[in-house]
PDB file of N, CA and C in Angstrom:
ATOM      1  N   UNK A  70     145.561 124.177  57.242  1.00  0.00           N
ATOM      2  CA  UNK A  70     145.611 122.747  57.149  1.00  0.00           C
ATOM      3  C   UNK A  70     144.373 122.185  57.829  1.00  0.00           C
ATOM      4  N   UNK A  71     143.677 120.839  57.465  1.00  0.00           N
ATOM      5  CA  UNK A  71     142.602 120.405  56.984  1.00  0.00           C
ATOM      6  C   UNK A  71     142.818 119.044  58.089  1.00  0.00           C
ATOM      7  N   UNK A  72     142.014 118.811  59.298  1.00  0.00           N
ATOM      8  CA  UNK A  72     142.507 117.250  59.982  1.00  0.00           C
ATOM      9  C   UNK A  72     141.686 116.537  59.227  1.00  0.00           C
ATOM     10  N   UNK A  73     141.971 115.327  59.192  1.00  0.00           N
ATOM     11  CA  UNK A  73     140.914 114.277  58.704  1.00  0.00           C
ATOM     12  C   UNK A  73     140.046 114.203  59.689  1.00  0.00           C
ATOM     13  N   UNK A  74     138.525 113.657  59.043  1.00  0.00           N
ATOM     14  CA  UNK A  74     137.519 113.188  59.424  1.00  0.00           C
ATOM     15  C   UNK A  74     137.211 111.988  60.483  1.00  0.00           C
ATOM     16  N   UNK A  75     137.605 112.245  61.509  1.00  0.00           N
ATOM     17  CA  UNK A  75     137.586 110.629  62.336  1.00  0.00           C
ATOM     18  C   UNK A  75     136.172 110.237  62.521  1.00  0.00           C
ATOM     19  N   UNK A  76     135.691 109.588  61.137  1.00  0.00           N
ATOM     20  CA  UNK A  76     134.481 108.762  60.918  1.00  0.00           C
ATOM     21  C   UNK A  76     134.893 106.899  61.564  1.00  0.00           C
ATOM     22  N   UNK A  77     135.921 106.757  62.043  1.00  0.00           N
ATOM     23  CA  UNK A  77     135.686 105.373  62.991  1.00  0.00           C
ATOM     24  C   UNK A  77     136.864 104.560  62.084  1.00  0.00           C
ATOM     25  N   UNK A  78     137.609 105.391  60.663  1.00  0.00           N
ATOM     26  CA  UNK A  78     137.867 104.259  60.012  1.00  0.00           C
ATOM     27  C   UNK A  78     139.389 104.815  59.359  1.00  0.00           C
ATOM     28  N   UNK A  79     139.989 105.647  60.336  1.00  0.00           N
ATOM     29  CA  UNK A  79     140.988 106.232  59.882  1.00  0.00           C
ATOM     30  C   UNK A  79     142.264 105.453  59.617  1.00  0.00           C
ATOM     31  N   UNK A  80     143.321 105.559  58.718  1.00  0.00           N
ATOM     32  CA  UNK A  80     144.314 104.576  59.052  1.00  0.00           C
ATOM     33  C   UNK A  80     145.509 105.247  60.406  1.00  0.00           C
ATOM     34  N   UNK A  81     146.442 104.204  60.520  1.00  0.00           N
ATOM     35  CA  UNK A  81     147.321 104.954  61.603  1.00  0.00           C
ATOM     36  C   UNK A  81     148.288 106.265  61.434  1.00  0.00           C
ATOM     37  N   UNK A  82     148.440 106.210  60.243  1.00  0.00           N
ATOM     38  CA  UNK A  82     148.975 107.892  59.338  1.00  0.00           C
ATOM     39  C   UNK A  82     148.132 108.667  59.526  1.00  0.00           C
ATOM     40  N   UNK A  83     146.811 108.388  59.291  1.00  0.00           N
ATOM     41  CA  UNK A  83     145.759 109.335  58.991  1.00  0.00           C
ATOM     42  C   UNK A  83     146.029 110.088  60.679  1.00  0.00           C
ATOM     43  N   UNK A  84     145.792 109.394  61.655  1.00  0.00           N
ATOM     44  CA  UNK A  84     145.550 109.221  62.920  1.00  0.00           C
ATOM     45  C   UNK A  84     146.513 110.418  63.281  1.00  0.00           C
ATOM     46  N   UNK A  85     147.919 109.858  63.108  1.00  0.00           N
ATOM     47  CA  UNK A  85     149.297 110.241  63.610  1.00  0.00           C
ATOM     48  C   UNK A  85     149.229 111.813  63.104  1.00  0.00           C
ATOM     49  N   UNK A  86     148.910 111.817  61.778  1.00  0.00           N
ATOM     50  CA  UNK A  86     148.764 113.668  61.145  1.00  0.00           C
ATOM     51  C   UNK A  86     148.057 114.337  61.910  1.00  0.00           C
ATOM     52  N   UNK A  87     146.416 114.117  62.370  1.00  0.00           N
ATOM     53  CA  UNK A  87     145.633 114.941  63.473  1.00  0.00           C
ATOM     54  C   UNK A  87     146.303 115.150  64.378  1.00  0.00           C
ATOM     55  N   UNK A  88     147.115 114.018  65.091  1.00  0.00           N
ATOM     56  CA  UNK A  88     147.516 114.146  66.695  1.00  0.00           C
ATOM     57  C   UNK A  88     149.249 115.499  66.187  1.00  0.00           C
ATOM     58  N   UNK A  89     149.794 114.968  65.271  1.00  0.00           N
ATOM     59  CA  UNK A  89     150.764 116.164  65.290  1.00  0.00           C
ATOM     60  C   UNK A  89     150.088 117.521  64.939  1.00  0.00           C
ATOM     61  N   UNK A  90     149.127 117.778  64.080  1.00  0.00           N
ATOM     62  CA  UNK A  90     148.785 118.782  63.531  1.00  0.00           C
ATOM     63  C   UNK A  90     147.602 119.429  64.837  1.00  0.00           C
ATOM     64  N   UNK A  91     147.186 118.859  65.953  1.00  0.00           N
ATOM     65  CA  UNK A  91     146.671 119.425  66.939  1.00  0.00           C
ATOM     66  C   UNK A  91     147.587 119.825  67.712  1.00  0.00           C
ATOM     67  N   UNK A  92     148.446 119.350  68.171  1.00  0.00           N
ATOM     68  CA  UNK A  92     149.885 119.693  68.786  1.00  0.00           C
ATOM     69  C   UNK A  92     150.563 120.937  68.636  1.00  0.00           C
ATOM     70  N   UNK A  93     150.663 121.134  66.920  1.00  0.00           N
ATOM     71  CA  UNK A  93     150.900 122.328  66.884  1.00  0.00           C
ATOM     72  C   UNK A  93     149.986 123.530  66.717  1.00  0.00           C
ATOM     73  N   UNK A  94     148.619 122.994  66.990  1.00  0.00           N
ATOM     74  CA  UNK A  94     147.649 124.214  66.627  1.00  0.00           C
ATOM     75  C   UNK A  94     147.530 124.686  68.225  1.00  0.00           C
ATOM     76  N   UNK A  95     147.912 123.963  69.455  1.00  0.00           N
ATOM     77  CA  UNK A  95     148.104 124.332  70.810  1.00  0.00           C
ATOM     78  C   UNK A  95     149.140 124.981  70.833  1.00  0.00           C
ATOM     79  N   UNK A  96     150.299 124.621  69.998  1.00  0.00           N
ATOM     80  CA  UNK A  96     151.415 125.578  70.699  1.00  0.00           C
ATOM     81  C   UNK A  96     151.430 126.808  69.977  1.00  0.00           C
ATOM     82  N   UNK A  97     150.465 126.805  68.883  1.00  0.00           N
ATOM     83  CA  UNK A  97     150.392 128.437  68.374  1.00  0.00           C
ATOM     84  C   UNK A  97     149.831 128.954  69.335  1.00  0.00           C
ATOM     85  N   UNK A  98     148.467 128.191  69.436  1.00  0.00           N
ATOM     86  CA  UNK A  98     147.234 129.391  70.434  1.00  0.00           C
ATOM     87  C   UNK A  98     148.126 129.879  71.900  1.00  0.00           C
ATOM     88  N   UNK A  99     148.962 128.877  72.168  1.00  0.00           N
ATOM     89  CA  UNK A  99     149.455 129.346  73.682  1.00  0.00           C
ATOM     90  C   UNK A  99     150.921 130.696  73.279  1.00  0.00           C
ATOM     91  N   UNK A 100     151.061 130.167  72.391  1.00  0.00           N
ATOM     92  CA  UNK A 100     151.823 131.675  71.797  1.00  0.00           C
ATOM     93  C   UNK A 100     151.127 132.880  71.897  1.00  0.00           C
ATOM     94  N   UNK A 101     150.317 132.613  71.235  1.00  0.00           N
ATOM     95  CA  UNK A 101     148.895 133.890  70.514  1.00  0.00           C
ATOM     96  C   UNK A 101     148.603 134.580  72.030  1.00  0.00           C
ATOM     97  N   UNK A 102     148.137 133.543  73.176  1.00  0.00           N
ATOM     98  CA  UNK A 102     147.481 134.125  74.227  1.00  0.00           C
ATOM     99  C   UNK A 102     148.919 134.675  74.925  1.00  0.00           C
ATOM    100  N   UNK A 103     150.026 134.223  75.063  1.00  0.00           N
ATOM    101  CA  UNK A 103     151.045 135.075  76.120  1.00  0.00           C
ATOM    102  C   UNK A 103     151.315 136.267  74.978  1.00  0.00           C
ATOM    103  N   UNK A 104     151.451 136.198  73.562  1.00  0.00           N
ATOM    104  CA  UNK A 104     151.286 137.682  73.106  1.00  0.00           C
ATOM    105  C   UNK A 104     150.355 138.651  73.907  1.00  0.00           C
ATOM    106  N   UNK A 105     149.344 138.277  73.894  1.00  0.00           N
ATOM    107  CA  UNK A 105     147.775 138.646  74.199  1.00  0.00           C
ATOM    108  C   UNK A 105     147.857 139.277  75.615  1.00  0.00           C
ATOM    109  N   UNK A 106     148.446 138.338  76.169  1.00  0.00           N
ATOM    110  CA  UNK A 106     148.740 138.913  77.755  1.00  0.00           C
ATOM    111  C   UNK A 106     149.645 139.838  78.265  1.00  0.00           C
ATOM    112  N   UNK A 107     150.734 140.143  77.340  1.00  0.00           N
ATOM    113  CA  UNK A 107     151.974 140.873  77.228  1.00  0.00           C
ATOM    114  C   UNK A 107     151.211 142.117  77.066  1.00  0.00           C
ATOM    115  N   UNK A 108     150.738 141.921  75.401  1.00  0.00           N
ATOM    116  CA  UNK A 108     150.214 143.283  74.561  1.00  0.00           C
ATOM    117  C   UNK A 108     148.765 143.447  74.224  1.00  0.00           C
ATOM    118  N   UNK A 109     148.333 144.568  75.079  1.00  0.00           N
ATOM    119  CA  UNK A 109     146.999 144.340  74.948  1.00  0.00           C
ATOM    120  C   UNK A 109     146.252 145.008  73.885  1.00  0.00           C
ATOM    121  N   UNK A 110     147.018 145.304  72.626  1.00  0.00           N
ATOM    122  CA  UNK A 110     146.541 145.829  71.982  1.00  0.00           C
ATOM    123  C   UNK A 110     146.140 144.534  70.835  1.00  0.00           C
ATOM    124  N   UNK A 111     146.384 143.756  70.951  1.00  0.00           N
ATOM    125  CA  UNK A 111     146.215 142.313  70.289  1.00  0.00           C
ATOM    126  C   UNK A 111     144.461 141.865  71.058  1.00  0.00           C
ATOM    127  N   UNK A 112     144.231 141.910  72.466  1.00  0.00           N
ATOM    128  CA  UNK A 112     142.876 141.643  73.216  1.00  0.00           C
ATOM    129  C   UNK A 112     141.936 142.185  72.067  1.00  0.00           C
ATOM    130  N   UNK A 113     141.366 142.863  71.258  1.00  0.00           N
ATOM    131  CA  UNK A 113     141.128 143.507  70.481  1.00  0.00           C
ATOM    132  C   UNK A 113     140.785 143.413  68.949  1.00  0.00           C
ATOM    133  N   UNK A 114     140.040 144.029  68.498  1.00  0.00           N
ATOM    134  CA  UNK A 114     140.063 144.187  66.978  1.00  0.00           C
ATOM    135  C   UNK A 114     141.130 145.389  67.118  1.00  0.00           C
ATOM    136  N   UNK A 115     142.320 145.323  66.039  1.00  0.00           N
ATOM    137  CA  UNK A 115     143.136 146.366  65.635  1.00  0.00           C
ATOM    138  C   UNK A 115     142.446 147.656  64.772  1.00  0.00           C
ATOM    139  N   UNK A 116     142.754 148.647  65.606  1.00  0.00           N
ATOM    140  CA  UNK A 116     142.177 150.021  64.775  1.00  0.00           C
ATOM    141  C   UNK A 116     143.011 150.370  63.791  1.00  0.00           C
ATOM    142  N   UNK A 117     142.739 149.669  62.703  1.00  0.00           N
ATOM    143  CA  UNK A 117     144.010 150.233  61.684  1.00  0.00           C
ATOM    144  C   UNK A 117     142.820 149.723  59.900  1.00  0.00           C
ATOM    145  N   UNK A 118     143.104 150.954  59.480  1.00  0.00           N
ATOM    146  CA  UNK A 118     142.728 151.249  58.447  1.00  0.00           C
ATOM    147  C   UNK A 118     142.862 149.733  57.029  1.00  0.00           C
ATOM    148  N   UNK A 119     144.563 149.765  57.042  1.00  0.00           N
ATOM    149  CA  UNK A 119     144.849 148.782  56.197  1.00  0.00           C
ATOM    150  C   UNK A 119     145.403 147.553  56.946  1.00  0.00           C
ATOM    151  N   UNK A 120     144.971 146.785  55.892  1.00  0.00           N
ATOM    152  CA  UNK A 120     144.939 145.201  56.810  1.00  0.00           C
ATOM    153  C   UNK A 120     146.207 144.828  56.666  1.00  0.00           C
ATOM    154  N   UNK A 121     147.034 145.076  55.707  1.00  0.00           N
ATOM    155  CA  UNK A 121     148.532 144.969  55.268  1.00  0.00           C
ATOM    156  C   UNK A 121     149.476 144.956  56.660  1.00  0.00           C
ATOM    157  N   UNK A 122     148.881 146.229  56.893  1.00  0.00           N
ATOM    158  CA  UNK A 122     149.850 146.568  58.727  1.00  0.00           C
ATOM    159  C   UNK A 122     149.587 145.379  59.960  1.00  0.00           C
ATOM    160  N   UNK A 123     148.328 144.790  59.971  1.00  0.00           N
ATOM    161  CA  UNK A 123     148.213 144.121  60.676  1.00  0.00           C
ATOM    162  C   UNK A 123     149.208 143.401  61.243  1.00  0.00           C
ATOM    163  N   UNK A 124     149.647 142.548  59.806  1.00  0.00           N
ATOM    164  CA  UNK A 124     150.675 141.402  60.186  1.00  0.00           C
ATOM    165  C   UNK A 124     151.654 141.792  61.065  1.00  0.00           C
ATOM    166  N   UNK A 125     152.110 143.231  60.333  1.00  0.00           N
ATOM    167  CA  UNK A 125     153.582 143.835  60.930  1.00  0.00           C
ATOM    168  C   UNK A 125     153.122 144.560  62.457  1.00  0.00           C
ATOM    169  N   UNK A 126     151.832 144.853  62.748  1.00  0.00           N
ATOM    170  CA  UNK A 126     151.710 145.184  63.906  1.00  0.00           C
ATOM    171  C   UNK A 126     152.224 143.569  64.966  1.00  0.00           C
ATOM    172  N   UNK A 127     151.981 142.546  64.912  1.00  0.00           N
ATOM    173  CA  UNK A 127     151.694 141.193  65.265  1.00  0.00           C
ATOM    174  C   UNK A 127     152.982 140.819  65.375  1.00  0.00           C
ATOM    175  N   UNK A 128     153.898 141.121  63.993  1.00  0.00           N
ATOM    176  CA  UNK A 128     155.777 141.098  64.046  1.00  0.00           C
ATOM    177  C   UNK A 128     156.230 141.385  65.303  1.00  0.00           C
ATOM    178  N   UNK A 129     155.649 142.834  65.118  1.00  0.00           N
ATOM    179  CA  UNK A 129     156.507 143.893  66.271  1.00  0.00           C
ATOM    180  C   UNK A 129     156.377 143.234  67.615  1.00  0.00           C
ATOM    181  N   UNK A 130     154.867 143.210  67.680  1.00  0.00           N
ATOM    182  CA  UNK A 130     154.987 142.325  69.271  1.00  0.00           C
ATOM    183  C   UNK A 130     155.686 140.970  69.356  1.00  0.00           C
ATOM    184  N   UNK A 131     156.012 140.159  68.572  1.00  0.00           N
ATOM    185  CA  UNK A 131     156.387 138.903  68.589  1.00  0.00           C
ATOM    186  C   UNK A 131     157.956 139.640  68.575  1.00  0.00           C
ATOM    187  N   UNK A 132     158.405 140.119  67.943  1.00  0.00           N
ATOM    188  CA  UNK A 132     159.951 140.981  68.073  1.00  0.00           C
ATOM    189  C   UNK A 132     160.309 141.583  69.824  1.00  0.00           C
ATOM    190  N   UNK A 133     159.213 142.462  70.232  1.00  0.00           N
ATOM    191  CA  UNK A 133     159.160 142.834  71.710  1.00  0.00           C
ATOM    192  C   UNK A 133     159.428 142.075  72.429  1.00  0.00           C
ATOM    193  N   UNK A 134     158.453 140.834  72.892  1.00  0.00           N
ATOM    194  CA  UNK A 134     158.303 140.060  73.410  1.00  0.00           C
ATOM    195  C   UNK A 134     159.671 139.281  73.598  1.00  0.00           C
ATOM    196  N   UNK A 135     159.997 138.789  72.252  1.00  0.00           N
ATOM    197  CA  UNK A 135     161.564 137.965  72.331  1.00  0.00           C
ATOM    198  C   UNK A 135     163.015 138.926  72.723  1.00  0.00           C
ATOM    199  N   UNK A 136     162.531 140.109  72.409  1.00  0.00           N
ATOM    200  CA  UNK A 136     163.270 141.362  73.093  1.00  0.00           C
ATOM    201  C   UNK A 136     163.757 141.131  74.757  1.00  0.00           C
ATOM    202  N   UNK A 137     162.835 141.268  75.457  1.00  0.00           N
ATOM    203  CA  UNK A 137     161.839 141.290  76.688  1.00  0.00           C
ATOM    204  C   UNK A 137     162.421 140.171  77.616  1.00  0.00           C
ATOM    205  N   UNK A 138     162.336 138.769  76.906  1.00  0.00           N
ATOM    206  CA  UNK A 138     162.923 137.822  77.175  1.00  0.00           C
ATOM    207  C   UNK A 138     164.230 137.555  77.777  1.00  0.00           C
ATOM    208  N   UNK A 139     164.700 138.153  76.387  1.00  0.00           N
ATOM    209  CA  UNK A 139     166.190 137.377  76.247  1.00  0.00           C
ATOM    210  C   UNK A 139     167.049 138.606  77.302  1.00  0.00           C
ATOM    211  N   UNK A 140     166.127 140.036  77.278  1.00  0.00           N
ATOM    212  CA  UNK A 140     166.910 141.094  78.710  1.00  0.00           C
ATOM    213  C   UNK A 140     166.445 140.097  80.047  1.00  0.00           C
ATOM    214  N   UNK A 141     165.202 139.412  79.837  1.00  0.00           N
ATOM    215  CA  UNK A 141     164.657 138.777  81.468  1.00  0.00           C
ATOM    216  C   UNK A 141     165.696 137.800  82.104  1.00  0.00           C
ATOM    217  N   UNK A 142     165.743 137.131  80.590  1.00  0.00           N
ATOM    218  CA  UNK A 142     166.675 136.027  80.759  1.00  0.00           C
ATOM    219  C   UNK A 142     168.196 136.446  81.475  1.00  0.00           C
ATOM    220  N   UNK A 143     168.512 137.626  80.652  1.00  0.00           N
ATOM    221  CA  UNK A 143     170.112 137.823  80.844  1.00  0.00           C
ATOM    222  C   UNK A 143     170.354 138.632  82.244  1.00  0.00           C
ATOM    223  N   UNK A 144     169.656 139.453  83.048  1.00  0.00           N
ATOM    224  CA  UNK A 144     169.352 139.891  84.189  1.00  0.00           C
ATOM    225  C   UNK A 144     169.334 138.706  85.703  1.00  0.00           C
ATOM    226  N   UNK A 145     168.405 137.605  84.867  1.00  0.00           N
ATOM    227  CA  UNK A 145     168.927 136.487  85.957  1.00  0.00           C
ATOM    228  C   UNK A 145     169.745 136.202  86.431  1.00  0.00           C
ATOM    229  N   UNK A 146     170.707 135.926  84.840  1.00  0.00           N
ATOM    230  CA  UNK A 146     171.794 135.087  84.363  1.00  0.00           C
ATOM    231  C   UNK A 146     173.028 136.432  85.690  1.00  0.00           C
ATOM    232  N   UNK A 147     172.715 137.403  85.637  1.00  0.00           N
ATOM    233  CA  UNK A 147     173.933 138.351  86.202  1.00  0.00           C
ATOM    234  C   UNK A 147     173.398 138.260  87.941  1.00  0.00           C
ATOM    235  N   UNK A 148     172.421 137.559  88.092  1.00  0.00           N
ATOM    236  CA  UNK A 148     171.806 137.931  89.421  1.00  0.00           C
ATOM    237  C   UNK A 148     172.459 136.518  89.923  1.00  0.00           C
ATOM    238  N   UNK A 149     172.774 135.171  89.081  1.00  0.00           N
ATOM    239  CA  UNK A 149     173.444 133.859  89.470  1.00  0.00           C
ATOM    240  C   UNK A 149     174.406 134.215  89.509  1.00  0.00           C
ATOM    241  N   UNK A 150     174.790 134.939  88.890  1.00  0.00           N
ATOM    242  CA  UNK A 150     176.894 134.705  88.622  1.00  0.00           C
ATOM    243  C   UNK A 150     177.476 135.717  89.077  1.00  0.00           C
ATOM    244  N   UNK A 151     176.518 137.056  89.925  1.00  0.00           N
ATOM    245  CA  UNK A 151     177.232 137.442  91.227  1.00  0.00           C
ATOM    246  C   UNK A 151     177.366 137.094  92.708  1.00  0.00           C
ATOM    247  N   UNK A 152     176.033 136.022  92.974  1.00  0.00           N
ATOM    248  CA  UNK A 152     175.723 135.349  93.664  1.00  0.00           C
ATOM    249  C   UNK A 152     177.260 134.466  94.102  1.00  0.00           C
ATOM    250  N   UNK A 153     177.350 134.180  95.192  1.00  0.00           N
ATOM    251  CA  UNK A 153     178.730 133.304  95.517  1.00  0.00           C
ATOM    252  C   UNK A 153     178.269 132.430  95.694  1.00  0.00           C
ATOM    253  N   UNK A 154     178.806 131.192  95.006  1.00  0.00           N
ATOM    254  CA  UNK A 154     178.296 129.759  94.742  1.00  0.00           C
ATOM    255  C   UNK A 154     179.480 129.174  95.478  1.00  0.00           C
ATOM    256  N   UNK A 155     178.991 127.846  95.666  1.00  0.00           N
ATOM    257  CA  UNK A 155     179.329 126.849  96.953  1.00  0.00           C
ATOM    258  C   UNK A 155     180.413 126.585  95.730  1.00  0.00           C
ATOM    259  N   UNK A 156     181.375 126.392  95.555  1.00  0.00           N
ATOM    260  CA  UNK A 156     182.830 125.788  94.726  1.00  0.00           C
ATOM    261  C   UNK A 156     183.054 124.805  95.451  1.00  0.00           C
ATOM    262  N   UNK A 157     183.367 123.613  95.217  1.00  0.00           N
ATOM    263  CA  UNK A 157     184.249 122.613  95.484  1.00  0.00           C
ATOM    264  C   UNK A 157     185.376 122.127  96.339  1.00  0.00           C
ATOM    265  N   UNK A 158     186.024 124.415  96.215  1.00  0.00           N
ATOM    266  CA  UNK A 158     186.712 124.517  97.281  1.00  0.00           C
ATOM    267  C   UNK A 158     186.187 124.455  98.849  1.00  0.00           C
ATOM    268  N   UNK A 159     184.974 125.612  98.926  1.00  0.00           N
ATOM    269  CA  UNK A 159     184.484 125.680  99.959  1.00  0.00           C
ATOM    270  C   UNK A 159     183.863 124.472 100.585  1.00  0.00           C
ATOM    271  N   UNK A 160     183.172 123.619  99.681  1.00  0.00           N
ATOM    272  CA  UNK A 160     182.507 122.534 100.241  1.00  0.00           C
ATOM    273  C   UNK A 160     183.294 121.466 101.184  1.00  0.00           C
ATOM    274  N   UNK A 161     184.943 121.860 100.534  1.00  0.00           N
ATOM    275  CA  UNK A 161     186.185 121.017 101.391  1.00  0.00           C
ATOM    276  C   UNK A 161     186.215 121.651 102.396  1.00  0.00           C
ATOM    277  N   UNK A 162     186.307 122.773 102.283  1.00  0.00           N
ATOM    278  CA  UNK A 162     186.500 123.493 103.524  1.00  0.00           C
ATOM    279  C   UNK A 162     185.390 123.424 104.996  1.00  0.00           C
ATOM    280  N   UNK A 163     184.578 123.419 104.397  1.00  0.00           N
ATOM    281  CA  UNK A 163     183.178 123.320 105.362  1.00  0.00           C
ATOM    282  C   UNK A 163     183.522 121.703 105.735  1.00  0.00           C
ATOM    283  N   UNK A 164     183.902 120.839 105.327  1.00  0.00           N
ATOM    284  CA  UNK A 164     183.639 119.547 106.229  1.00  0.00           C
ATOM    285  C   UNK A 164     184.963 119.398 106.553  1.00  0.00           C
ATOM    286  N   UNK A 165     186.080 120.278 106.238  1.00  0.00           N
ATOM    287  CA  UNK A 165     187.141 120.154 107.494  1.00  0.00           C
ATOM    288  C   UNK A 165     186.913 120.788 108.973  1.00  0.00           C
ATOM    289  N   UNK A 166     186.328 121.790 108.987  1.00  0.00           N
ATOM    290  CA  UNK A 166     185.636 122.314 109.845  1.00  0.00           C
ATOM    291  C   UNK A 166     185.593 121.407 111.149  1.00  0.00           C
TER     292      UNK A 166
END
C-alpha cells in the first residue's frame, strides 16, 4: 500500500489514510524487530535455497514466539494464584487487631 503525496493540498481522508496506514506500518516493524530479537536467524539473509520456505521459516517463528508467550504468560499466572492474597477476610482481620 501506496501513502499519498503530502504536496500541501491533501484532503482530510487523504490525511486520515497516511496517519492510519503509518500506524500500522510501526506496529508491523515492531513485530518484525521482537521476532528479530527472539530469533536470530531472521538478523540475517536466510540460507535457504528456495524462497517458497522463507515465508514458512517466518510462520514458524511467529508460531514459537506466540508459543513462548502464552507458557510466559501462564507460569506467572501460577506464580499469582499460589501467592496468598490479602482476601477481604484477612483485611478484617488485620484492623481488628
Amino acid at each position: 500500500m501506496v501513502p499519498y503525496v503530502d504536496n500541501g493540498h491533501l484532503t482530510c481522508r487523504q490525511k486520515n489514510y497516511n496517519f492510519c496506514l503509518s500506524s500500522c506500518r510501526m506496529s508491523v516493524e515492531r513485530a518484525i524487530g521482537l521476532l528479530k530479537g527472539r530469533w536470530r536467524s531472521l538478523l540475517h539473509h536466510l540460507a535457504m535455497g528456495c524462497v517458497e520456505r522463507i515465508s514458512y521459516h517466518f510462520l514458524a517463528c511467529c508460531v514459537l514466539h506466540m508459543f513462548n508467550e502464552k507458557k510466559r504468560n501462564r507460569s506467572s499466572y501460577r506464580k499469582y494464584r499460589h501467592s496468598t492474597p490479602l482476601t477481604t477476610n484477612t483485611r478484617y482481620r488485620a484492623k481488628q487487631r
